[in-house]
PDB file of N, CA and C in Angstrom:
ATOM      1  N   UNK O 451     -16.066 -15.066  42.071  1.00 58.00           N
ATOM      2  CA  UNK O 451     -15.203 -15.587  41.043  1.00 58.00           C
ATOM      3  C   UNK O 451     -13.762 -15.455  41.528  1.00 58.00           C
ATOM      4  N   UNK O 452     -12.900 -16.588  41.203  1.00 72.00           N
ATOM      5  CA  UNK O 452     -11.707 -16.618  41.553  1.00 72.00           C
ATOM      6  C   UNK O 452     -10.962 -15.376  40.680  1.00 72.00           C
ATOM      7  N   UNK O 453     -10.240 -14.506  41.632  1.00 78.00           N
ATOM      8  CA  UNK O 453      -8.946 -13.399  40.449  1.00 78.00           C
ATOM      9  C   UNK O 453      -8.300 -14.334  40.200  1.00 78.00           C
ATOM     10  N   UNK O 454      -8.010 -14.963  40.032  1.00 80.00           N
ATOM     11  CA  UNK O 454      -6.800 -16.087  39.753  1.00 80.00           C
ATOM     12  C   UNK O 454      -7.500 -16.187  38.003  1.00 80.00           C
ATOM     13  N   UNK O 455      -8.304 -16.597  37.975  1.00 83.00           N
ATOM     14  CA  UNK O 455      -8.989 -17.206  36.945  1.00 83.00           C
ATOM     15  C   UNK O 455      -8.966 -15.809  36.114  1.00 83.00           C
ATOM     16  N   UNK O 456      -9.190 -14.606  36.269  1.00 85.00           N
ATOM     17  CA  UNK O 456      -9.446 -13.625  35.421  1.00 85.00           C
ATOM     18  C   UNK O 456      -8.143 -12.789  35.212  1.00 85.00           C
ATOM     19  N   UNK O 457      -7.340 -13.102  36.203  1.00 83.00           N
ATOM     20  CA  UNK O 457      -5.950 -12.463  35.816  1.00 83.00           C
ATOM     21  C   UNK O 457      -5.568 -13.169  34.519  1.00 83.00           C
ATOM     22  N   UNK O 458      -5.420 -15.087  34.995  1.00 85.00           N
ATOM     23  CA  UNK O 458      -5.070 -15.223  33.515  1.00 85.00           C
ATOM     24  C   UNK O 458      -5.622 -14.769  32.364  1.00 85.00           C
ATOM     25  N   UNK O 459      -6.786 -15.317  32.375  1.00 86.00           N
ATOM     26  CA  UNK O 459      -7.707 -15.119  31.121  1.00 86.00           C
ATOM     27  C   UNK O 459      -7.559 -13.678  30.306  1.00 86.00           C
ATOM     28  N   UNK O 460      -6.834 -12.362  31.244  1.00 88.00           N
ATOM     29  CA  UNK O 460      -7.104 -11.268  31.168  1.00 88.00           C
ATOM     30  C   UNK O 460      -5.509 -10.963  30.169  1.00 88.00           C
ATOM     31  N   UNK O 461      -4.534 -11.831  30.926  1.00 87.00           N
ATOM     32  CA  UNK O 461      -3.478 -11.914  30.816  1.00 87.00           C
ATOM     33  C   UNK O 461      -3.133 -12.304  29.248  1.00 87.00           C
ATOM     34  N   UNK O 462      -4.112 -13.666  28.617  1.00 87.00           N
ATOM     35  CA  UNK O 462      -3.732 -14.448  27.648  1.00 87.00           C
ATOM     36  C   UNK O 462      -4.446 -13.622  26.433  1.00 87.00           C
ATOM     37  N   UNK O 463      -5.497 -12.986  26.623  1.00 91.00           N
ATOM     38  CA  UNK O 463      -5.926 -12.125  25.550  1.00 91.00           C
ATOM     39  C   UNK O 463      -5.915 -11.406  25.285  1.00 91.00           C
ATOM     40  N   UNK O 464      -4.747 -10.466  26.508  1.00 90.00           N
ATOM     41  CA  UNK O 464      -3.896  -9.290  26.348  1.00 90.00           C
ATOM     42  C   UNK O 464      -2.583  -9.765  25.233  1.00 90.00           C
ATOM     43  N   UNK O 465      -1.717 -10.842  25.596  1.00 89.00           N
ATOM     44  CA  UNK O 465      -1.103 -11.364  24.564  1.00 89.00           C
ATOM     45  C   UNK O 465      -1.168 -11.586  23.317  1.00 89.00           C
ATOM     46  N   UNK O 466      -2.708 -12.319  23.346  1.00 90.00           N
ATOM     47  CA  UNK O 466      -3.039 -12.613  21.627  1.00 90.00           C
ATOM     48  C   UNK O 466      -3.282 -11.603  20.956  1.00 90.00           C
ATOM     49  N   UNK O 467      -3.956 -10.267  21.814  1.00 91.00           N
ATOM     50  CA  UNK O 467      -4.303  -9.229  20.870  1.00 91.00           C
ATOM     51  C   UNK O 467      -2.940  -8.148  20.480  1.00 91.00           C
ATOM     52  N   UNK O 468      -2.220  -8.459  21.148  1.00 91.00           N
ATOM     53  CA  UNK O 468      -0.712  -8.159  21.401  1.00 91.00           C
ATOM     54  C   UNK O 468      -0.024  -8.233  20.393  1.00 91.00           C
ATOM     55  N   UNK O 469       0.377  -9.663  20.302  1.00 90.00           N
ATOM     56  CA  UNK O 469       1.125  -9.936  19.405  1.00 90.00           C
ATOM     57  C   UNK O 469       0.402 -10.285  18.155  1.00 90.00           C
ATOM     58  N   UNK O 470      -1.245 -10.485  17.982  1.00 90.00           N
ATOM     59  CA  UNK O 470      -1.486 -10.403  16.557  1.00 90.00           C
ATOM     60  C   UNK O 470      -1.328  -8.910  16.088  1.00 90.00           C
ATOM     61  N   UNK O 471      -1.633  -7.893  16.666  1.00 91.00           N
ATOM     62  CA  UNK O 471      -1.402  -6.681  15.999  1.00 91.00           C
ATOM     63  C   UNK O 471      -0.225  -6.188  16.013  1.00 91.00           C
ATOM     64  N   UNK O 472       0.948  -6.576  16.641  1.00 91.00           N
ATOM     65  CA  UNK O 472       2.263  -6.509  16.085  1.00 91.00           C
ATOM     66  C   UNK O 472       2.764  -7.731  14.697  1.00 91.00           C
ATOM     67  N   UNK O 473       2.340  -8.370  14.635  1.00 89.00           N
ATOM     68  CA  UNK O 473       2.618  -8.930  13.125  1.00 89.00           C
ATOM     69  C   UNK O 473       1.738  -8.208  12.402  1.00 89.00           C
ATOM     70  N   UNK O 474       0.672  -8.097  12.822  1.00 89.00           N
ATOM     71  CA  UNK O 474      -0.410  -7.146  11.604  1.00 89.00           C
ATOM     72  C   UNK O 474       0.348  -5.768  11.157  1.00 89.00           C
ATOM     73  N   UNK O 475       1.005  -5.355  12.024  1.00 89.00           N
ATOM     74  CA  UNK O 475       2.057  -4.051  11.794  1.00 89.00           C
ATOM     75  C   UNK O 475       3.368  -4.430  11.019  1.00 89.00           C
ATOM     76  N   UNK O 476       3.944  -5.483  11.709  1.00 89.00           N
ATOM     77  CA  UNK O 476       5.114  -6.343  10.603  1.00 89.00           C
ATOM     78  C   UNK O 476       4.829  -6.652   8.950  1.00 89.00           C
ATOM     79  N   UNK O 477       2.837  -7.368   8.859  1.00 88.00           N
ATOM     80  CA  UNK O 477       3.335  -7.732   7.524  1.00 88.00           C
ATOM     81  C   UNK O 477       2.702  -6.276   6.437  1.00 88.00           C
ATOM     82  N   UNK O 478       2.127  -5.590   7.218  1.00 88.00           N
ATOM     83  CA  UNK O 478       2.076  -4.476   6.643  1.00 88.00           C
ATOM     84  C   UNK O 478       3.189  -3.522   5.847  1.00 88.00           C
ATOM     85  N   UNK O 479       3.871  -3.328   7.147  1.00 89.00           N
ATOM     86  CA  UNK O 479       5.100  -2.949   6.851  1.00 89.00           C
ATOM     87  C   UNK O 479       6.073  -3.524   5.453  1.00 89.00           C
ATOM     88  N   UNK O 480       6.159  -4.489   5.540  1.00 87.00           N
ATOM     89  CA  UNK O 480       7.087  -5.267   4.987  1.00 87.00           C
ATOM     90  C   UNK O 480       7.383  -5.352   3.350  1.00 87.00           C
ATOM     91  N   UNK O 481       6.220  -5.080   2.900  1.00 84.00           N
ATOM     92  CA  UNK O 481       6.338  -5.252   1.430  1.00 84.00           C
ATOM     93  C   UNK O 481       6.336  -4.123   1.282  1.00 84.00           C
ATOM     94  N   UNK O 482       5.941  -2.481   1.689  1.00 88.00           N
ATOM     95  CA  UNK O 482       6.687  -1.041   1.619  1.00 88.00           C
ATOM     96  C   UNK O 482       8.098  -0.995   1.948  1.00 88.00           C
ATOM     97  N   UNK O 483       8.552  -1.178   3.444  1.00 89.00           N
ATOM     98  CA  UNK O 483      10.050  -0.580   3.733  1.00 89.00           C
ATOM     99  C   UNK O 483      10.418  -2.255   4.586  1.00 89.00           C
ATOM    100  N   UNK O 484      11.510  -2.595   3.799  1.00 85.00           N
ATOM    101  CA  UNK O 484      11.618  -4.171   4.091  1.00 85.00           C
ATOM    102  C   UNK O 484      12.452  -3.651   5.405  1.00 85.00           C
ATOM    103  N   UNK O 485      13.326  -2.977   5.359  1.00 89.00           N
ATOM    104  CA  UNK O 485      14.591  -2.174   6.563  1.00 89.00           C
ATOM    105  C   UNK O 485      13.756  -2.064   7.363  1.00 89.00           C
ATOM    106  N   UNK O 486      13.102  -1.095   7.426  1.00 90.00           N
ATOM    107  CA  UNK O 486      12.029  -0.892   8.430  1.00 90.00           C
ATOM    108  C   UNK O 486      11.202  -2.077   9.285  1.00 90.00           C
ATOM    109  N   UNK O 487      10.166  -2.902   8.705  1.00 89.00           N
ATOM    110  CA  UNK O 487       9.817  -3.588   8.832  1.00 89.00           C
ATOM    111  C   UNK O 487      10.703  -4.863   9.644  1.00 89.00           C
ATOM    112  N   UNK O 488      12.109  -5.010   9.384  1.00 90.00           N
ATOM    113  CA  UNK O 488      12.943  -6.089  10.203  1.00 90.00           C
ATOM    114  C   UNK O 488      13.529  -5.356  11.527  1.00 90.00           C
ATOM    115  N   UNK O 489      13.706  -4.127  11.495  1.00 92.00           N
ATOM    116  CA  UNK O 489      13.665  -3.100  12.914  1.00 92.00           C
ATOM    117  C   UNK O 489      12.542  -3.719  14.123  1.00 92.00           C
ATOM    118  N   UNK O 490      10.788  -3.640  12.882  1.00 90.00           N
ATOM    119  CA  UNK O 490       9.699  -3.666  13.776  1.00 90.00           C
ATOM    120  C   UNK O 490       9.868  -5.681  14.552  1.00 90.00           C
ATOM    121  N   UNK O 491      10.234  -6.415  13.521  1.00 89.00           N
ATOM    122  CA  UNK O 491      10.282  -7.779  13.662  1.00 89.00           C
ATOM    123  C   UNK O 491      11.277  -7.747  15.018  1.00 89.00           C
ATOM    124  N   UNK O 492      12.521  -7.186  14.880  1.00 92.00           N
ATOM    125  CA  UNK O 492      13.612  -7.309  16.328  1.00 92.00           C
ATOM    126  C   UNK O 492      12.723  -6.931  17.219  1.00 92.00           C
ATOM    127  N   UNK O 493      11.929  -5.812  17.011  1.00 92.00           N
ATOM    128  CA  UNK O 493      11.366  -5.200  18.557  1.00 92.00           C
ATOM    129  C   UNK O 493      10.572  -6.325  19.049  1.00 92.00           C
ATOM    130  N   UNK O 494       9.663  -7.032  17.940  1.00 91.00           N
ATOM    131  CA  UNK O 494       8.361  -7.533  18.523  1.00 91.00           C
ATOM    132  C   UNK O 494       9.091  -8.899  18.920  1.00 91.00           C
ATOM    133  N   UNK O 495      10.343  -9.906  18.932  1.00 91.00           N
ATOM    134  CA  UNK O 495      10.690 -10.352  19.085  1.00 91.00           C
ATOM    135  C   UNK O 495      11.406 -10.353  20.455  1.00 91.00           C
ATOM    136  N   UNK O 496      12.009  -9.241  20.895  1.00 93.00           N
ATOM    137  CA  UNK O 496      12.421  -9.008  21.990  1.00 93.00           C
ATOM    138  C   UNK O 496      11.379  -9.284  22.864  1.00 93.00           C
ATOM    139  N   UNK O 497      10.365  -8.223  22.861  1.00 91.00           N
ATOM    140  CA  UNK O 497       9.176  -8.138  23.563  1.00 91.00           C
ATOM    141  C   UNK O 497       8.605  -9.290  23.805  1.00 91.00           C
ATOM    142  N   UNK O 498       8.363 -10.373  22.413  1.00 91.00           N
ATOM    143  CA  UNK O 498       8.079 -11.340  22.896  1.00 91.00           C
ATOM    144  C   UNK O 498       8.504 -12.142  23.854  1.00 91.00           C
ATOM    145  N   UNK O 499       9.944 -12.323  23.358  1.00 91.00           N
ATOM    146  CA  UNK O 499      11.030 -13.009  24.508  1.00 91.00           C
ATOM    147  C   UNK O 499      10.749 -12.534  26.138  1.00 91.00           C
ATOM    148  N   UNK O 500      10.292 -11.053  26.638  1.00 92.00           N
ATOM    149  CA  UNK O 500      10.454 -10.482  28.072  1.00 92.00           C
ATOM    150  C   UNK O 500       8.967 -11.094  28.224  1.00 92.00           C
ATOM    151  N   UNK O 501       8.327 -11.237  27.248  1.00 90.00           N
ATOM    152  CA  UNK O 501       6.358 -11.671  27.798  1.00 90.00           C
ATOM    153  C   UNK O 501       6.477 -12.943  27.766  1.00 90.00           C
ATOM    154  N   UNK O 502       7.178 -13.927  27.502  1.00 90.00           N
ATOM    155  CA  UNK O 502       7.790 -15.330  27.789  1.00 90.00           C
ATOM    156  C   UNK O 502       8.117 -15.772  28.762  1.00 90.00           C
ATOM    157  N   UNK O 503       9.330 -15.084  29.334  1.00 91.00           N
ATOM    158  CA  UNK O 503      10.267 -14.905  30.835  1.00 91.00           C
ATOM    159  C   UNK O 503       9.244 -14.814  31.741  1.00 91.00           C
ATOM    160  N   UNK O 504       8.539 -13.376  31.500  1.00 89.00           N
ATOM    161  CA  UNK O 504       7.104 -13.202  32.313  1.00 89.00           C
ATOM    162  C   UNK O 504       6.326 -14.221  32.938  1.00 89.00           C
ATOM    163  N   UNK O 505       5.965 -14.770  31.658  1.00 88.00           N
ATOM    164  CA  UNK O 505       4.773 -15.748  31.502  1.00 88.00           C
ATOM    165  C   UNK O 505       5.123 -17.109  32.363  1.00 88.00           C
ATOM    166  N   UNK O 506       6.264 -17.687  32.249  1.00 91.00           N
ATOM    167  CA  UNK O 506       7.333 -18.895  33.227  1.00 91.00           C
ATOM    168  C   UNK O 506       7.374 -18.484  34.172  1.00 91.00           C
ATOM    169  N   UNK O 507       7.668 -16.893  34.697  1.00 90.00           N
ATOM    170  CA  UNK O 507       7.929 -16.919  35.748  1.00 90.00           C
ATOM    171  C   UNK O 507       6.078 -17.193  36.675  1.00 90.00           C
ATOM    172  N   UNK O 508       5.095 -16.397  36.228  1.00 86.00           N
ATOM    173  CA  UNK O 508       4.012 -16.479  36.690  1.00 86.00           C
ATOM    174  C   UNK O 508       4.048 -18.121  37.162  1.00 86.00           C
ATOM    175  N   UNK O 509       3.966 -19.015  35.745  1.00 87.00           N
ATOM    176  CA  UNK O 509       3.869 -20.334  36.082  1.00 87.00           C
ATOM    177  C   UNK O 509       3.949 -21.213  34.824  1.00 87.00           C
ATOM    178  N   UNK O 510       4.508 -22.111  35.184  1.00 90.00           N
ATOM    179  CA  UNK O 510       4.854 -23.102  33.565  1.00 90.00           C
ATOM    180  C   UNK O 510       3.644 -23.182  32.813  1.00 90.00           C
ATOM    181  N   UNK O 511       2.500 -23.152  33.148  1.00 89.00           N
ATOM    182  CA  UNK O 511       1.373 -23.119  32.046  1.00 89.00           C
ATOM    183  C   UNK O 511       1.125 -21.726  31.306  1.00 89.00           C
ATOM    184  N   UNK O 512       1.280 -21.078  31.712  1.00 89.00           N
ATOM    185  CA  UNK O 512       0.955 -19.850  31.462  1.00 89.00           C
ATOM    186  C   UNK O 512       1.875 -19.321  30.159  1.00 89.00           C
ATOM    187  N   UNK O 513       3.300 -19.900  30.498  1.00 90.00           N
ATOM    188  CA  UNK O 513       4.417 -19.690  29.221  1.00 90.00           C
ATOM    189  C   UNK O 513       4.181 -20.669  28.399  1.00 90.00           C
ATOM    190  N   UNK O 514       3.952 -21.623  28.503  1.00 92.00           N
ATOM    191  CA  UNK O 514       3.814 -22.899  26.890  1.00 92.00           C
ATOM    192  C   UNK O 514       2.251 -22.336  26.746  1.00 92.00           C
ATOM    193  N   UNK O 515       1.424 -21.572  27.259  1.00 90.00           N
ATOM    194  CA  UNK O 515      -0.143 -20.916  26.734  1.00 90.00           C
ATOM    195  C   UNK O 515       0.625 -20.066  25.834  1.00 90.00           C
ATOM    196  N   UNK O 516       1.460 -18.806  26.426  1.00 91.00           N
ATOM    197  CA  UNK O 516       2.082 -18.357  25.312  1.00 91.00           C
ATOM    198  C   UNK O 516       2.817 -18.513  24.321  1.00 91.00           C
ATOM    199  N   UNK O 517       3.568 -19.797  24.408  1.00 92.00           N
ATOM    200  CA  UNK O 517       4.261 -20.017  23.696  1.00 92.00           C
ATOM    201  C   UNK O 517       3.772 -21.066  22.337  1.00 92.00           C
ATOM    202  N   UNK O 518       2.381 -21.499  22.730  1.00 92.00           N
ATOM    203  CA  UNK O 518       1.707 -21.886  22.077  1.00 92.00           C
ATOM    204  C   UNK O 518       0.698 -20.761  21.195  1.00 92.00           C
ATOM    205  N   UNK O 519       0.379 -19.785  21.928  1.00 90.00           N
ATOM    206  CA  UNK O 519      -0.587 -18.718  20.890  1.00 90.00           C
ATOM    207  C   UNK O 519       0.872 -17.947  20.332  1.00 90.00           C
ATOM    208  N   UNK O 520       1.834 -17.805  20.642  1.00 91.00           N
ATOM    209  CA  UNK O 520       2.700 -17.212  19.586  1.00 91.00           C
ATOM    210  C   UNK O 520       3.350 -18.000  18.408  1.00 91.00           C
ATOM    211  N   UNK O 521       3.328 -19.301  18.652  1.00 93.00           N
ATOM    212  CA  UNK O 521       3.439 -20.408  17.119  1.00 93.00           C
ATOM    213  C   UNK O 521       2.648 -20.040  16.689  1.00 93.00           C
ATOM    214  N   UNK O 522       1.185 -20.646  16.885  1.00 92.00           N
ATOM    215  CA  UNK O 522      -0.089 -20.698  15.772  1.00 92.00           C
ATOM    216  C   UNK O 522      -0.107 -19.107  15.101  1.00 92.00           C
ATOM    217  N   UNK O 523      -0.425 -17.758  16.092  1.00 91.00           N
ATOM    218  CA  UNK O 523       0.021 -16.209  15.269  1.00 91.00           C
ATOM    219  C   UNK O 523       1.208 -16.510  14.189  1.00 91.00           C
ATOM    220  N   UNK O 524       2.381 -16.887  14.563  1.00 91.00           N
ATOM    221  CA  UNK O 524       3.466 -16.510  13.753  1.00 91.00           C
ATOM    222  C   UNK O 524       3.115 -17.627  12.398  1.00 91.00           C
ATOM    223  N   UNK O 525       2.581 -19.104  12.396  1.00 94.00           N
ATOM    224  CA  UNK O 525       2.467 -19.785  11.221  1.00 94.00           C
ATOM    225  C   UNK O 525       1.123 -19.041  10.456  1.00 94.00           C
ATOM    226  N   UNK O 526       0.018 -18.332  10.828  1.00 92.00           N
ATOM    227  CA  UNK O 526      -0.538 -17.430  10.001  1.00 92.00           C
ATOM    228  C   UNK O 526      -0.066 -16.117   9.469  1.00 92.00           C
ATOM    229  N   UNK O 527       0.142 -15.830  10.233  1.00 90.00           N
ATOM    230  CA  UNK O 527       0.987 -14.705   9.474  1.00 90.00           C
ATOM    231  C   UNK O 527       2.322 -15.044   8.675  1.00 90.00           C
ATOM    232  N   UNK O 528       2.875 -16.028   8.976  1.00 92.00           N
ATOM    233  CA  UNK O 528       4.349 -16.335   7.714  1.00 92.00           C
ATOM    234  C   UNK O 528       3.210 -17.175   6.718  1.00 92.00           C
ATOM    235  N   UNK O 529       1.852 -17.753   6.613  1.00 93.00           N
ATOM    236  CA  UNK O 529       1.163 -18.175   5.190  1.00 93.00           C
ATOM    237  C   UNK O 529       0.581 -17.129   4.895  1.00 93.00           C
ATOM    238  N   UNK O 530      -0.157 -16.371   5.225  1.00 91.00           N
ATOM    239  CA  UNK O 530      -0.585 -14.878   5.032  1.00 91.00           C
ATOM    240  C   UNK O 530       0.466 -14.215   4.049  1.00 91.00           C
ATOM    241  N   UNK O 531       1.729 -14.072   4.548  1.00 90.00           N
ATOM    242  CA  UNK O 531       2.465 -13.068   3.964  1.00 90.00           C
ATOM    243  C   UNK O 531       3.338 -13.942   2.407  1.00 90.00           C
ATOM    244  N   UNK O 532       3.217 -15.017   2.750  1.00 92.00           N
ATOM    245  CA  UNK O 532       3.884 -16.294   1.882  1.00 92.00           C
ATOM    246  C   UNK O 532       2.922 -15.983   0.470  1.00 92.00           C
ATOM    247  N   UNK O 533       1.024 -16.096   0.588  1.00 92.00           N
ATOM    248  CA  UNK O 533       0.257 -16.098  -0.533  1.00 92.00           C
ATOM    249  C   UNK O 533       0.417 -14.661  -0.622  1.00 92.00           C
ATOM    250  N   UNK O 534       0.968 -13.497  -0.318  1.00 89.00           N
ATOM    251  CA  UNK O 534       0.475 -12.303  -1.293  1.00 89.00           C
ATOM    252  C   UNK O 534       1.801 -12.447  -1.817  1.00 89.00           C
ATOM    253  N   UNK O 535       3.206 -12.661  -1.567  1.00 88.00           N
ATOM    254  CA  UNK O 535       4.405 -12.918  -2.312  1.00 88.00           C
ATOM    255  C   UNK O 535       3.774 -13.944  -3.548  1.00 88.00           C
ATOM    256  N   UNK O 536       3.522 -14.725  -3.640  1.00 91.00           N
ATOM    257  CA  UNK O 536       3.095 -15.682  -4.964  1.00 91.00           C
ATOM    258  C   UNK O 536       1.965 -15.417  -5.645  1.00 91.00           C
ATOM    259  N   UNK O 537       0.768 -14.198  -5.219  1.00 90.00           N
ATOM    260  CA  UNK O 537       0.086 -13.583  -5.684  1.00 90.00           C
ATOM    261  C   UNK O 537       0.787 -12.480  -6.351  1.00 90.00           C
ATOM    262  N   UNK O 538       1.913 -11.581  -5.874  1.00 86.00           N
ATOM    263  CA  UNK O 538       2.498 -10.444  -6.512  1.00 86.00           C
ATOM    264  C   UNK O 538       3.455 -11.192  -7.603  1.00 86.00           C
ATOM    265  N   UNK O 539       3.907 -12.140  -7.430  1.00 88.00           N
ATOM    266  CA  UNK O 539       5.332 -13.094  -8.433  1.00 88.00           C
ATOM    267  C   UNK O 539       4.223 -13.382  -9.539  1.00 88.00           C
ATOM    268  N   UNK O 540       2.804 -13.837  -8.947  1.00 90.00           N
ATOM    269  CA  UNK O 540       1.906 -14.401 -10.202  1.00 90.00           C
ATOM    270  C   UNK O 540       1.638 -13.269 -11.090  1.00 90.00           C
ATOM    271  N   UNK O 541       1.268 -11.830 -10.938  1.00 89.00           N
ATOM    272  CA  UNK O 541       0.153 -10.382 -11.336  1.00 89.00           C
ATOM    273  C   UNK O 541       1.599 -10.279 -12.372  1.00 89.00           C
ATOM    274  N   UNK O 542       2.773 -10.155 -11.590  1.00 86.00           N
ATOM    275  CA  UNK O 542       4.335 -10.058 -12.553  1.00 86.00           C
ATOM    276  C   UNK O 542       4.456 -10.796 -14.124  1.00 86.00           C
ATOM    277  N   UNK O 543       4.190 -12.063 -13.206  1.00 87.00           N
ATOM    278  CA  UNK O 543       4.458 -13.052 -14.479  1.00 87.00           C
ATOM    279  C   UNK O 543       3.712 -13.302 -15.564  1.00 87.00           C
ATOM    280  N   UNK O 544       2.083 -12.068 -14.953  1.00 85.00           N
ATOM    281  CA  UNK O 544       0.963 -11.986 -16.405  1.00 85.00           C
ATOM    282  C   UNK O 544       1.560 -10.897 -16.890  1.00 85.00           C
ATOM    283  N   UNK O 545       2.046 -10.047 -15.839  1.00 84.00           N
ATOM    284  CA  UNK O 545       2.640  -8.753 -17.004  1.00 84.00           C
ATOM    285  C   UNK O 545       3.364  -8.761 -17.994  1.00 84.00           C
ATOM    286  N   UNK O 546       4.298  -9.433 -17.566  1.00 83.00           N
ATOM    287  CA  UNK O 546       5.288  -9.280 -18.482  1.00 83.00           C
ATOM    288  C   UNK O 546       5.126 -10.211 -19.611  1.00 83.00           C
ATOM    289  N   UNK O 547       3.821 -11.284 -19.472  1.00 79.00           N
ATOM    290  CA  UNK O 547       3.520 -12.194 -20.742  1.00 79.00           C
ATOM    291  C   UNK O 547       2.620 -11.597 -21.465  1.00 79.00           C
ATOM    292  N   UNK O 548       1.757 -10.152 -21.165  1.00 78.00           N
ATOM    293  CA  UNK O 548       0.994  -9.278 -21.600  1.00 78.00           C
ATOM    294  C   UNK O 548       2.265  -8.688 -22.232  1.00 78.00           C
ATOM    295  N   UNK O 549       3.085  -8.371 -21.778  1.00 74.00           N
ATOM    296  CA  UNK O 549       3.675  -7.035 -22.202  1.00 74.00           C
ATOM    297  C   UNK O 549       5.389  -7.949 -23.720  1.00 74.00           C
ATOM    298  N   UNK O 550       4.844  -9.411 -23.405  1.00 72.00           N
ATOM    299  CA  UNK O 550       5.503 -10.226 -24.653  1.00 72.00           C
ATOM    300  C   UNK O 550       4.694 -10.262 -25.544  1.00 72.00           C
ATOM    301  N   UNK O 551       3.422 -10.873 -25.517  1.00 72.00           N
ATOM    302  CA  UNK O 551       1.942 -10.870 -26.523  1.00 72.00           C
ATOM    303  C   UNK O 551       1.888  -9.226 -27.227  1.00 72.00           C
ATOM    304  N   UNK O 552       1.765  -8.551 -26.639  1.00 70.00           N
ATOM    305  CA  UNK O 552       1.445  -6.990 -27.330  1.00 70.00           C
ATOM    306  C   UNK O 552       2.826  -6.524 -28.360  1.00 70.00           C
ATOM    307  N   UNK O 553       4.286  -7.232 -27.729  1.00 66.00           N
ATOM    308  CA  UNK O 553       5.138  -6.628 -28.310  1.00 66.00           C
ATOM    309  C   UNK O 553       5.581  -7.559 -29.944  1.00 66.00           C
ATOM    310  N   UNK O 554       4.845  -8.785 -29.784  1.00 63.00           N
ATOM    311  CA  UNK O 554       4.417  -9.572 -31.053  1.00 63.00           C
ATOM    312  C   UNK O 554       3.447  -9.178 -31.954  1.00 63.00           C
ATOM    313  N   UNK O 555       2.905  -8.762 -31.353  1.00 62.00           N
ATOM    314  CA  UNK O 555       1.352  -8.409 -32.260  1.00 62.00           C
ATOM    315  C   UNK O 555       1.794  -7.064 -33.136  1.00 62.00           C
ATOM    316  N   UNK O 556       2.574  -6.246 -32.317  1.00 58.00           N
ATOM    317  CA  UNK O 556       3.134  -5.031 -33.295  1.00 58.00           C
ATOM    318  C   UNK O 556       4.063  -5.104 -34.136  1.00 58.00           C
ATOM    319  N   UNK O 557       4.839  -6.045 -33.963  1.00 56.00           N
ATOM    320  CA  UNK O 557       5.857  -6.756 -35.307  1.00 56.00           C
ATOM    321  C   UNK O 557       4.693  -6.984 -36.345  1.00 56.00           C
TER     322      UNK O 557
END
């Protein structure tokens, strides 16, 4: 078997598992310590940027491979983190229409 062939391969799913578990750490983060959480976003951003440089320098396919599995990661994880914001705005907006209904009913 060609190393050529398994460096990449070895290379690209070192990345994906990479950078999905640094957003998995970002959107975790985020709705506890928002400060925090935009600290972790600069780092994983940097990092990304030096595994980019990397990736071009190896060879132009290799960086638009990455630069393609780091779009598709980053548009799941910004809809991921998008539906629990409009899931938490929704749980809000029953509360507080629970907590209008109950304060009628006791008048």
């Amino acid at each position: 078997m060609n190393s050529d062939i398994v460096f990449y391969s070895t290379t690209f799913i070192g990345h994906l598992v990479a950078f999905s578990l640094a957003l998995v750490i970002f959107s975790t983060t985020f709705f506890q310590r928002k400060k925090r959480s935009y600290w972790i976003l600069s780092a994983i951003i940097v990092f990304n940027l030096y595994t980019l440089i990397i990736g071009f320098e190896f060879s132009a396919l290799m960086g638009i491979g990455f630069l393609i599995i780091d779009f598709c990661i980053a548009v799941v994880t910004y809809g991921a983190m998008r539906m629990k914001v409009a899931k938490a705005r929704q749980r809000k907006r029953e509360r507080t229409a629970n907590k209008a209904r109950s304060s009628k009913r006791s008048l």
